[in-house]
Coordinates of C-alpha atoms in Angstrom, one line a residue:
M409 CA 19.1 23.8 -11.8
K410 CA 17.8 21.6 -9.1
N411 CA 15.1 19.1 -10.1
K412 CA 11.6 19.5 -8.5
E413 CA 10.9 16.9 -5.8
Y414 CA 8.0 14.5 -6.2
T415 CA 6.1 11.8 -4.4
L416 CA 5.6 8.7 -6.5
I417 CA 2.4 6.6 -5.7
T418 CA 1.6 3.3 -7.3
G419 CA -2.0 2.1 -7.7
A420 CA -3.1 5.7 -7.5
S421 CA -6.2 5.6 -9.6
S422 CA -8.5 4.2 -6.9
G423 CA -8.9 3.2 -3.3
I424 CA -6.2 3.9 -0.8
G425 CA -3.8 4.9 -3.5
K426 CA -6.1 7.6 -4.8
A427 CA -6.8 8.8 -1.3
L428 CA -3.1 9.0 -0.6
A429 CA -2.6 11.1 -3.7
F430 CA -5.2 13.6 -2.5
R431 CA -3.7 13.8 1.0
C432 CA -0.2 14.2 -0.3
A433 CA -1.3 17.0 -2.6
A434 CA -3.1 18.7 0.2
R435 CA 0.4 19.0 1.8
Q436 CA 1.6 20.6 -1.5
M437 CA 3.6 17.7 -2.7
N438 CA 4.1 17.3 -6.4
L439 CA 3.0 13.8 -7.6
V440 CA 3.9 11.1 -10.0
L441 CA 0.9 8.8 -10.2
V442 CA 1.3 5.2 -11.5
A443 CA -1.6 2.9 -12.4
L444 CA -2.9 0.6 -15.1
P445 CA -4.1 2.2 -18.4
C446 CA -7.8 3.0 -18.7
T447 CA -8.4 3.2 -14.9
G448 CA -9.1 7.0 -14.7
L449 CA -5.6 8.0 -13.8
R450 CA -5.5 11.1 -16.0
E451 CA -8.9 12.3 -14.6
T452 CA -7.6 11.8 -11.1
A453 CA -4.4 13.8 -11.8
E454 CA -6.4 16.6 -13.3
E455 CA -8.8 16.7 -10.4
I456 CA -5.9 16.8 -7.9
S457 CA -4.0 19.5 -9.8
E458 CA -7.1 21.7 -10.1
K459 CA -7.9 21.4 -6.5
Y460 CA -4.5 21.8 -4.9
G461 CA -2.4 23.5 -7.6
T462 CA 0.4 21.0 -7.4
D463 CA 2.2 19.5 -10.4
V464 CA 0.8 16.0 -11.1
K465 CA 2.4 13.7 -13.7
I466 CA 1.1 10.2 -14.7
Y467 CA 2.7 7.0 -15.9
E468 CA 0.3 4.3 -17.0
A469 CA 1.8 0.8 -16.7
D470 CA 1.3 -2.7 -15.5
L471 CA 3.6 -3.2 -12.6
T472 CA 3.7 -7.0 -13.1
E473 CA 5.6 -6.6 -16.3
N474 CA 9.3 -7.4 -16.3
S475 CA 11.7 -4.4 -15.9
I476 CA 8.8 -2.0 -15.5
A477 CA 10.4 -0.4 -12.4
E478 CA 13.6 0.4 -14.3
R479 CA 11.5 1.9 -17.1
I480 CA 9.6 4.1 -14.7
H481 CA 12.9 5.2 -13.1
T482 CA 14.5 6.0 -16.5
W483 CA 11.4 8.0 -17.4
C484 CA 11.7 10.0 -14.2
E485 CA 15.4 10.8 -15.0
E486 CA 14.5 11.9 -18.5
E487 CA 11.7 14.1 -17.2
K488 CA 14.0 15.6 -14.6
I489 CA 11.8 14.3 -11.8
Q490 CA 13.4 13.8 -8.4
I491 CA 11.6 11.3 -6.2
K492 CA 11.7 12.2 -2.5
Y493 CA 8.9 9.9 -1.3
L494 CA 8.1 6.5 -2.8
I495 CA 4.7 5.0 -1.9
N496 CA 4.3 1.4 -2.9
N497 CA 0.6 1.0 -2.7
A498 CA -0.5 -1.1 -5.8
G499 CA -1.8 -4.5 -4.8
M500 CA -4.6 -7.0 -5.3
G501 CA -6.4 -9.6 -3.2
Y502 CA -9.1 -12.2 -3.2
A503 CA -11.5 -14.1 -0.9
A504 CA -11.9 -17.8 -1.7
A505 CA -10.7 -21.3 -0.8
F506 CA -7.2 -21.8 -2.0
E507 CA -7.8 -24.6 -4.4
T508 CA -10.6 -22.8 -6.2
V509 CA -8.3 -20.0 -7.4
K510 CA -6.3 -20.4 -10.6
M511 CA -2.5 -20.3 -10.4
N512 CA -2.4 -17.6 -13.0
F513 CA -4.2 -15.3 -10.6
F514 CA -1.9 -16.2 -7.7
N515 CA 1.2 -15.6 -9.9
T516 CA -0.1 -12.1 -10.9
M517 CA -0.9 -11.2 -7.4
M518 CA 2.5 -12.3 -6.0
K519 CA 4.2 -10.2 -8.8
L520 CA 2.2 -7.1 -7.9
N521 CA 2.1 -7.5 -4.1
M522 CA 5.7 -8.5 -3.6
N523 CA 7.9 -8.3 -6.7
A524 CA 6.8 -4.8 -7.7
V525 CA 7.5 -3.5 -4.2
V526 CA 11.0 -4.9 -4.2
A527 CA 11.7 -3.7 -7.8
M528 CA 10.4 -0.2 -7.2
T529 CA 12.4 0.1 -4.0
H530 CA 15.5 -1.2 -5.6
A531 CA 15.2 1.2 -8.6
F532 CA 14.7 4.3 -6.5
I533 CA 17.0 3.8 -3.5
P534 CA 20.0 5.4 -5.1
D535 CA 18.0 8.6 -5.8
L536 CA 16.5 8.6 -2.3
K537 CA 20.0 8.5 -0.8
K538 CA 20.7 11.9 -2.4
I539 CA 17.8 13.7 -0.6
S540 CA 17.8 14.5 3.1
G541 CA 14.7 13.2 4.8
A542 CA 13.5 10.9 1.9
G543 CA 11.2 8.1 2.7
I544 CA 9.4 4.9 1.5
L545 CA 5.9 4.0 2.5
N546 CA 4.9 0.4 1.7
V547 CA 1.2 -0.5 2.0
S548 CA 0.6 -3.9 3.6
S549 CA -2.5 -4.9 5.6
M550 CA -3.6 -6.2 8.9
A551 CA -3.7 -9.5 7.1
S552 CA 0.1 -9.4 7.3
M553 CA -0.1 -10.1 11.1
L554 CA -1.0 -13.8 10.8
P555 CA -2.4 -16.4 8.5
I556 CA -6.1 -15.9 7.4
P557 CA -8.2 -18.8 6.1
N558 CA -9.5 -18.1 2.5
K559 CA -6.9 -15.4 2.1
S560 CA -3.9 -17.5 2.5
V561 CA -1.7 -16.3 -0.4
Y562 CA -2.8 -12.7 0.0
A563 CA -2.0 -12.7 3.8
A564 CA 1.4 -14.3 3.1
S565 CA 2.2 -11.7 0.4
K566 CA 1.3 -8.8 2.8
S567 CA 3.5 -10.5 5.5
F568 CA 6.3 -10.3 3.0
V569 CA 5.7 -6.6 2.6
L570 CA 5.8 -6.0 6.4
S571 CA 8.9 -8.1 6.9
F572 CA 10.6 -6.4 4.0
S573 CA 9.7 -2.9 5.3
R574 CA 11.1 -3.7 8.7
A575 CA 14.4 -4.9 7.3
M576 CA 14.7 -1.9 5.0
Y577 CA 13.9 0.5 7.9
Q578 CA 17.1 -0.8 9.5
E579 CA 19.2 -0.8 6.4
L580 CA 18.3 2.7 5.2
K581 CA 18.0 4.7 8.5
S582 CA 21.7 5.5 8.4
Y583 CA 21.1 7.2 5.1
N584 CA 18.4 9.4 6.6
I585 CA 15.7 7.5 4.6
H586 CA 12.8 6.5 6.7
V587 CA 10.7 3.4 5.8
S588 CA 7.1 3.0 7.0
C589 CA 4.7 0.2 6.6
L590 CA 1.0 0.9 6.5
C591 CA -1.3 -1.9 7.8
P592 CA -4.9 -1.0 7.4
G593 CA -7.8 -3.3 8.1
A594 CA -10.8 -3.6 5.8
V595 CA -11.3 -0.6 3.5
P596 CA -14.4 -0.5 1.2
T597 CA -12.4 -0.1 -2.0
S598 CA -14.3 -2.6 -4.2
E599 CA -17.8 -4.1 -4.4
Q600 CA -16.4 -7.4 -3.1
V601 CA -15.1 -5.8 0.0
K602 CA -18.2 -3.8 0.5
E603 CA -20.3 -7.0 0.3
R604 CA -18.2 -8.7 2.9
M605 CA -18.5 -5.7 5.2
R606 CA -22.3 -5.8 4.9
N607 CA -22.4 -9.5 5.7
G608 CA -19.8 -9.3 8.4
G609 CA -22.0 -7.5 10.9
W610 CA -20.9 -5.1 13.6
I611 CA -17.5 -6.7 14.2
H612 CA -16.5 -6.3 10.6
K613 CA -17.7 -2.6 10.6
L614 CA -15.7 -2.0 13.8
F615 CA -12.5 -3.0 12.0
S616 CA -13.1 -1.1 8.8
S617 CA -12.1 2.4 7.8
K618 CA -12.8 4.8 4.9
A619 CA -9.9 5.2 2.4
M620 CA -9.5 8.9 3.0
T621 CA -9.3 8.4 6.7
V622 CA -6.7 5.7 6.3
A623 CA -4.7 8.0 3.9
E624 CA -4.8 11.0 6.2
K625 CA -3.4 9.0 9.2
A626 CA -0.9 7.3 6.9
V627 CA 0.6 10.4 5.4
S628 CA 0.7 12.2 8.8
R629 CA 2.5 9.3 10.5
F630 CA 4.7 8.6 7.5
L631 CA 6.0 12.2 7.6
K632 CA 6.8 11.6 11.3
A633 CA 8.8 8.6 10.3
K634 CA 6.7 6.0 12.2
P635 CA 7.9 2.6 11.1
L636 CA 4.5 0.8 11.6
I637 CA 1.2 2.5 10.9
I638 CA -2.0 0.9 12.0
P639 CA -4.6 3.6 11.3
N640 CA -7.7 2.0 12.9
Y641 CA -7.8 2.1 16.7
A642 CA -9.7 -1.2 17.0
D643 CA -7.1 -2.9 14.8
N644 CA -4.3 -1.6 16.9
I645 CA -5.9 -3.0 20.1
V646 CA -6.3 -6.4 18.5
F647 CA -2.7 -6.2 17.3
Q648 CA -1.4 -5.6 20.8
I649 CA -3.7 -8.2 22.4
S650 CA -2.9 -10.8 19.8
K651 CA 0.7 -11.0 21.0
L652 CA -0.7 -12.7 24.2
I653 CA -3.0 -15.1 22.5
P654 CA -2.0 -18.6 21.2
A655 CA -1.5 -18.7 17.4
N656 CA -4.5 -21.0 16.6
I657 CA -6.9 -18.8 18.5
R658 CA -5.4 -15.7 16.8
I659 CA -5.9 -17.2 13.4
A660 CA -9.6 -18.0 14.2
L661 CA -10.1 -14.5 15.6
M662 CA -8.6 -12.8 12.6
G663 CA -10.6 -14.9 10.3
R664 CA -13.8 -13.7 12.1
I665 CA -12.7 -10.1 12.1
M666 CA -12.0 -10.2 8.4
G667 CA -15.4 -11.7 7.7
F668 CA -14.5 -15.2 6.8
N669 CA -15.8 -18.6 8.0
K670 CA -14.1 -22.0 7.7
S671 CA -14.3 -23.4 4.2
K672 CA -16.9 -26.2 3.9

């Protein structure tokens, strides 16, 4: 008997990941939701299943652990779960001068933002090749477009995700696997981000979007196999204009848009 097809979403207990889960379920996709333990994942799964009637499974795990992607893949095989869409959403960020952040935090962030994306993609590609029209959606950020003061390592990690996604798009298109990269601007997913948005004035609000709005546009364009998804209209304008602006000016502009000032 053919296994049921599922969409696997990492970081699915909150923020964009949770919103993506709701929007995928609204399209009658069965889901595998992955997130840290004790983050409300089970409650999210129950809410989605009750609202949309889709099958929702959960796997609680820390994606920074060694070999976790292989363990998730093995579990899917044991549960007869066929992954058609892989959404690598889990990530973390910060807002502070580089030297004030401890290396342990940076190491964890790089494992989650970069290593986990690579590991999950590597683990599931053989399965995706077996399904016509399979796809991978990697969640990056507008911060991937250029360096950002006080978000130096975060921006670099998201640049990695964008570059990796573009390369995988070319590698996998001959297997009928489409790879998309989502680059949202500011999304109020934490109190820290909300505070920066309040302090950033009208410019920061212009370049911000609600998680559910981002998710709806992301899923719609992902299913249309768009390689690059910039959900906010204002962000897209800046992206197009930025190609014509010298790098040093672009960096200063992006720093202003993201709500940061030069460190003192």
